[in-house]
Amino acid sequence: MKWKPTAKQLEFLLRDEIEVLFGGSAGGGKSVALLIAALQYVNEPNYSTLILRRQLTDAKQKGGLGELLDQWLSSTDAKFEDNIWRFPNGSTVQIGYLKAERDKYRYDGAQFNAIMFDELTHFTETQYTYMFSRLRRESTSNIPPRVWSATNPGGVGHIWVKNKFIDQNHDPTCIFIPSRLQDNPHIDQQSYVESLNKLSPVEREQKLYGNWFVTNGDSLFHREKVQIVSALPLGLKGFIRFWDKAATAPRGGSHNPDYTVGVKMAEQNGIFYVCDVVRTRKPPADVQALVKLTAELDGFQTRVFMEQEPGSSGVDVIDFYARHVLKGYYFRGVRTTGNKLERASPYSAAWFNGNVRLLSAPWNSEFIDEHELFPQGGHDDQVDAASGAFEQLQPVRYSGLPMIGCVGV
């Protein structure tokens, strides 16, 4: 073969377990890895492999398995007929399908040394398990039996595949080899990323980052429940700015650190208005300057809150901001309790009931995307800051607060 496997593909090909899954993000070279695995033992007489797609047309589309096999094998002595490549030594590589549940019975009586599922999450668990009855191994054979697969997250089989191969308590005999776009030097990564960025937030998280833990049904924040307004209502007051200070500086490559986020919010007649969002991933000194500048732009009428980390270091940070960064402004550190989901739940209820509005601005898209992916997305800093702002806007929070210019820790 005139193909140099990537490091991840080699890791996959050198496994000897019966059940191995390869893939994760799109562009990681999963289909090529599966085809190499299917051909790995064709030099052995009477070796047989079945490669399965949900529909046969999927394998025959441009750039699909059929086209790749044709490119690789058309110059060899193998002959193609009825979706089967036959080698002079009796070995075969067959392309099949399992469109309907009953299609698994099409292979009754057939026996294969290896069965390969391309896009495993497109299949049902019963289709997958039934095909083990078609796996064989001669008593004298050195060929390892294989039911190997490749896939991205998502699809009808997402949950059972995740349970079997990905979750922390999955069967230890079921091996998952993750591969991401960055692991595949054979592809134009920049243009591929640009294409994947056009997907919905959930699909992008699954296909670009290979995230198995985010699905459309998991989100506490559905985008259709929030409204974007062109202007804030007259008489809106009681503004607060809540800071979630979580940034670490990016270091290049695939490093994707958290952000420091400041969300400005106000409430009127039970409707919560997100007025502004500031995000940065700069060093501490630059964050301090940004927090100070934002307070100056917001004005003294905007109360400022910041999440206080546990322990004495958290107290010291709040004290520093009160005395040196936000001196003269109303400012308080807030000790958080409970996990992120618990803290976001009241805010999520308001969002779900249509009581959250966003002021139309360039930050809207990323703000909504992060909310829709929460709690399983790559970042949750905007949700944390918005949840904190929402909590401080509840009526009970205003009783007994010190006047502007005082500091509460």
Tab-separated table of C-alpha atoms in Angstrom, residues 68-312:
chain	number	residue	atom	x	y	z
A	68	LEU	CA	-10.806	4.081	-1.587
A	69	LEU	CA	-10.756	0.315	-2.046
A	70	ASP	CA	-10.936	0.763	-5.797
A	71	GLN	CA	-7.973	3.148	-5.711
A	72	TRP	CA	-5.930	0.760	-3.592
A	73	LEU	CA	-6.813	-2.558	-5.240
A	74	SER	CA	-7.529	-1.867	-8.906
A	75	SER	CA	-3.833	-2.276	-9.794
A	76	THR	CA	-3.540	-5.601	-7.938
A	77	ASP	CA	-4.611	-9.104	-8.930
A	78	ALA	CA	-7.777	-8.786	-6.845
A	79	LYS	CA	-11.055	-8.816	-8.796
A	80	PHE	CA	-14.227	-6.957	-7.883
A	81	GLU	CA	-17.680	-8.450	-8.361
A	82	ASP	CA	-20.981	-8.174	-6.431
A	83	ASN	CA	-19.453	-5.859	-3.824
A	84	ILE	CA	-16.665	-8.363	-3.063
A	85	TRP	CA	-12.942	-8.049	-3.761
A	86	ARG	CA	-11.535	-11.549	-4.374
A	87	PHE	CA	-7.797	-12.233	-4.145
A	88	PRO	CA	-5.964	-15.063	-5.960
A	89	ASN	CA	-5.253	-16.826	-2.636
A	90	GLY	CA	-8.981	-17.054	-1.831
A	91	SER	CA	-9.118	-14.070	0.526
A	92	THR	CA	-12.088	-11.721	0.227
A	93	VAL	CA	-13.054	-8.230	1.328
A	94	GLN	CA	-16.804	-7.683	1.151
A	95	ILE	CA	-18.762	-4.435	1.494
A	96	GLY	CA	-22.161	-4.967	3.113
A	97	TYR	CA	-24.975	-3.076	4.786
A	98	LEU	CA	-27.466	-3.273	7.650
A	99	LYS	CA	-30.103	-0.720	6.718
A	100	ALA	CA	-33.001	-2.395	8.537
A	101	GLU	CA	-32.850	-4.488	11.692
A	102	ARG	CA	-33.725	-7.635	9.766
A	103	ASP	CA	-30.794	-7.125	7.364
A	104	LYS	CA	-28.511	-8.765	9.901
A	105	TYR	CA	-30.068	-12.086	8.904
A	106	ARG	CA	-28.738	-11.642	5.361
A	107	TYR	CA	-25.413	-12.930	6.650
A	108	ASP	CA	-26.742	-16.119	8.239
A	109	GLY	CA	-24.514	-18.949	7.052
A	110	ALA	CA	-21.614	-16.618	6.250
A	111	GLN	CA	-18.417	-16.660	8.300
A	112	PHE	CA	-15.776	-13.912	8.562
A	113	ASN	CA	-12.389	-13.555	10.206
A	114	ALA	CA	-13.051	-9.859	10.721
A	115	ILE	CA	-16.145	-7.647	10.729
A	116	MET	CA	-15.644	-3.904	10.402
A	117	PHE	CA	-18.351	-1.347	11.256
A	118	ASP	CA	-17.853	2.028	9.606
A	119	GLU	CA	-19.693	4.788	11.564
A	120	LEU	CA	-20.681	2.465	14.397
A	121	THR	CA	-23.052	4.992	15.969
A	122	HIS	CA	-25.292	4.624	12.887
A	123	PHE	CA	-26.066	1.027	13.928
A	124	THR	CA	-28.220	-0.421	16.685
A	125	GLU	CA	-26.653	-2.430	19.482
A	126	THR	CA	-28.591	-5.528	18.453
A	127	GLN	CA	-27.200	-5.313	14.913
A	128	TYR	CA	-23.693	-5.055	16.348
A	129	THR	CA	-24.001	-7.933	18.801
A	130	TYR	CA	-25.733	-10.253	16.315
A	131	MET	CA	-22.811	-10.040	13.897
A	132	PHE	CA	-20.572	-11.760	16.452
A	133	SER	CA	-22.371	-14.947	15.429
A	134	ARG	CA	-20.740	-14.555	12.000
A	135	LEU	CA	-17.187	-14.362	13.407
A	136	ARG	CA	-14.962	-17.403	12.979
A	137	ARG	CA	-11.411	-18.509	13.602
A	138	GLU	CA	-9.815	-21.761	12.543
A	139	SER	CA	-8.120	-23.671	15.375
A	140	THR	CA	-4.763	-23.483	13.580
A	141	SER	CA	-5.049	-19.828	12.522
A	142	ASN	CA	-2.805	-17.056	13.801
A	143	ILE	CA	-5.216	-14.358	12.541
A	144	PRO	CA	-6.838	-12.523	15.483
A	145	PRO	CA	-10.662	-12.419	15.363
A	146	ARG	CA	-11.898	-8.835	15.086
A	147	VAL	CA	-15.090	-6.865	15.362
A	148	TRP	CA	-13.533	-3.468	14.854
A	149	SER	CA	-15.232	-0.146	14.295
A	150	ALA	CA	-14.723	3.520	13.520
A	151	THR	CA	-17.088	6.393	14.206
A	152	ASN	CA	-17.763	9.949	15.331
A	153	PRO	CA	-19.984	10.761	18.318
A	154	GLY	CA	-23.668	11.293	17.550
A	155	GLY	CA	-26.203	9.201	15.699
A	156	VAL	CA	-28.829	6.658	16.678
A	157	GLY	CA	-26.271	4.476	18.447
A	158	HIS	CA	-24.462	7.228	20.341
A	159	ILE	CA	-25.568	6.146	23.817
A	160	TRP	CA	-24.859	2.425	23.573
A	161	VAL	CA	-21.475	2.988	21.872
A	162	LYS	CA	-20.528	5.526	24.551
A	163	ASN	CA	-21.586	3.109	27.302
A	164	LYS	CA	-19.610	0.259	25.756
A	165	PHE	CA	-16.363	1.999	24.785
A	166	ILE	CA	-16.125	5.470	26.339
A	167	ASP	CA	-17.667	5.746	29.805
A	168	GLN	CA	-15.466	5.357	32.856
A	169	ASN	CA	-17.084	2.055	33.827
A	170	HIS	CA	-17.069	0.580	30.308
A	171	ASP	CA	-16.036	-3.012	29.607
A	172	PRO	CA	-12.203	-3.005	29.871
A	173	THR	CA	-11.963	-5.514	27.010
A	174	CYS	CA	-13.550	-2.938	24.671
A	175	ILE	CA	-10.773	-0.596	23.560
A	176	PHE	CA	-11.196	2.979	22.317
A	177	ILE	CA	-8.417	4.680	20.341
A	178	PRO	CA	-9.239	8.399	20.070
A	179	SER	CA	-8.085	10.296	17.010
A	180	ARG	CA	-8.618	13.961	16.272
A	181	LEU	CA	-8.167	16.147	13.231
A	182	GLN	CA	-4.779	17.301	14.553
A	183	ASP	CA	-3.574	13.679	14.448
A	184	ASN	CA	-4.031	13.435	10.673
A	185	PRO	CA	-1.334	15.165	8.575
A	186	HIS	CA	-2.911	13.877	5.337
A	187	ILE	CA	-5.736	16.430	5.433
A	188	ASP	CA	-5.958	20.213	4.993
A	189	GLN	CA	-6.808	20.893	8.616
A	190	GLN	CA	-7.499	24.616	8.327
A	191	SER	CA	-10.129	24.304	5.603
A	192	TYR	CA	-11.686	21.320	7.356
A	193	VAL	CA	-12.005	23.285	10.599
A	194	GLU	CA	-13.640	26.138	8.686
A	195	SER	CA	-16.207	23.676	7.321
A	196	LEU	CA	-16.898	22.110	10.724
A	197	ASN	CA	-17.342	25.555	12.287
A	198	LYS	CA	-20.498	25.949	10.210
A	199	LEU	CA	-22.191	23.078	12.064
A	200	SER	CA	-24.544	23.517	14.989
A	201	PRO	CA	-22.819	23.842	18.390
A	202	VAL	CA	-23.587	20.250	19.402
A	203	GLU	CA	-22.520	18.781	16.046
A	204	ARG	CA	-19.385	20.938	16.030
A	205	GLU	CA	-18.458	19.797	19.534
A	206	GLN	CA	-18.935	16.164	18.515
A	207	LYS	CA	-17.204	16.251	15.151
A	208	LEU	CA	-14.476	18.848	15.691
A	209	TYR	CA	-13.506	17.873	19.229
A	210	GLY	CA	-14.776	14.286	19.370
A	211	ASN	CA	-16.872	15.112	22.444
A	212	TRP	CA	-18.907	12.054	23.475
A	213	PHE	CA	-20.527	13.766	26.428
A	214	VAL	CA	-22.653	16.371	24.695
A	215	THR	CA	-25.990	15.746	22.969
A	216	ASN	CA	-28.939	17.936	22.026
A	217	GLY	CA	-31.051	16.410	24.764
A	218	ASP	CA	-28.608	17.170	27.598
A	219	SER	CA	-28.590	20.947	27.528
A	220	LEU	CA	-30.186	23.062	30.245
A	221	PHE	CA	-30.342	25.960	27.798
A	222	HIS	CA	-32.132	25.602	24.461
A	223	ARG	CA	-31.418	28.423	22.009
A	224	GLU	CA	-35.020	28.746	20.895
A	225	LYS	CA	-36.028	29.766	24.441
A	226	VAL	CA	-33.956	32.961	24.564
A	227	GLN	CA	-34.842	36.248	22.869
A	228	ILE	CA	-32.532	38.876	21.418
A	229	VAL	CA	-33.691	42.476	21.743
A	230	SER	CA	-32.436	45.523	19.867
A	231	ALA	CA	-32.680	47.832	22.894
A	232	LEU	CA	-33.029	47.649	26.649
A	233	PRO	CA	-36.357	48.758	28.174
A	234	LEU	CA	-36.718	52.296	29.494
A	235	GLY	CA	-36.130	52.680	33.195
A	236	LEU	CA	-33.995	49.560	33.502
A	237	LYS	CA	-31.753	49.859	36.544
A	238	GLY	CA	-30.071	47.760	39.219
A	239	PHE	CA	-27.256	46.663	36.903
A	240	ILE	CA	-24.664	44.228	38.170
A	241	ARG	CA	-21.498	42.812	36.623
A	242	PHE	CA	-20.441	39.335	37.756
A	243	TRP	CA	-16.920	38.112	37.037
A	244	ASP	CA	-15.884	34.482	36.741
A	245	LYS	CA	-12.099	34.760	36.869
A	246	ALA	CA	-10.885	31.469	35.342
A	247	ALA	CA	-8.509	32.425	32.546
A	248	THR	CA	-5.193	30.795	31.746
A	249	ALA	CA	-3.107	32.009	28.851
A	250	PRO	CA	-3.281	29.916	25.651
A	251	ARG	CA	-0.059	28.153	24.718
A	252	GLY	CA	-0.739	27.338	21.080
A	253	GLY	CA	-1.500	24.012	19.478
A	254	SER	CA	-4.682	22.377	20.713
A	255	HIS	CA	-4.513	24.058	24.136
A	256	ASN	CA	-7.910	25.644	24.723
A	257	PRO	CA	-7.878	27.257	28.194
A	258	ASP	CA	-10.754	28.808	30.115
A	259	TYR	CA	-11.780	32.462	29.939
A	260	THR	CA	-12.251	35.203	32.471
A	261	VAL	CA	-15.793	36.414	31.832
A	262	GLY	CA	-17.747	39.395	33.097
A	263	VAL	CA	-21.510	39.316	32.495
A	264	LYS	CA	-23.582	42.449	32.989
A	265	MET	CA	-27.225	41.808	33.825
A	266	ALA	CA	-30.318	43.618	35.109
A	267	GLU	CA	-33.907	42.651	35.926
A	268	GLN	CA	-37.257	44.311	35.302
A	269	ASN	CA	-40.693	42.803	35.966
A	270	GLY	CA	-39.295	39.288	36.164
A	271	ILE	CA	-37.372	39.564	32.887
A	272	PHE	CA	-33.584	39.265	33.078
A	273	TYR	CA	-31.577	41.253	30.544
A	274	VAL	CA	-28.022	40.242	29.643
A	275	CYS	CA	-26.628	43.605	28.630
A	276	ASP	CA	-22.956	42.907	27.958
A	277	VAL	CA	-20.373	40.117	28.042
A	278	VAL	CA	-16.611	40.644	28.311
A	279	ARG	CA	-14.232	37.706	27.789
A	280	THR	CA	-10.451	37.387	27.901
A	281	ARG	CA	-7.691	34.807	28.289
A	282	LYS	CA	-4.924	37.209	29.257
A	283	PRO	CA	-2.398	37.121	32.147
A	284	PRO	CA	-3.526	38.318	35.626
A	285	ALA	CA	-2.192	41.854	35.269
A	286	ASP	CA	-4.094	42.337	32.006
A	287	VAL	CA	-7.230	40.857	33.576
A	288	GLN	CA	-6.993	43.350	36.427
A	289	ALA	CA	-6.704	46.206	33.929
A	290	LEU	CA	-9.701	44.909	31.987
A	291	VAL	CA	-11.847	44.571	35.111
A	292	LYS	CA	-10.969	48.135	36.122
A	293	LEU	CA	-11.654	49.549	32.643
A	294	THR	CA	-14.962	47.705	32.431
A	295	ALA	CA	-16.040	49.138	35.795
A	296	GLU	CA	-15.174	52.640	34.572
A	297	LEU	CA	-17.275	52.106	31.435
A	298	ASP	CA	-20.170	50.593	33.380
A	299	GLY	CA	-20.188	53.458	35.887
A	300	PHE	CA	-20.699	53.567	39.642
A	301	GLN	CA	-24.354	52.568	39.317
A	302	THR	CA	-23.286	49.026	38.356
A	303	ARG	CA	-22.527	46.730	41.273
A	304	VAL	CA	-19.549	44.428	40.733
A	305	PHE	CA	-19.319	40.855	42.014
A	306	MET	CA	-16.590	38.255	41.623
A	307	GLU	CA	-16.494	34.555	42.412
A	308	GLN	CA	-14.313	34.005	45.456
A	309	GLU	CA	-12.156	30.892	45.378
A	310	PRO	CA	-12.061	28.817	48.574
A	311	GLY	CA	-9.370	29.290	51.187
A	312	SER	CA	-7.206	32.202	52.220
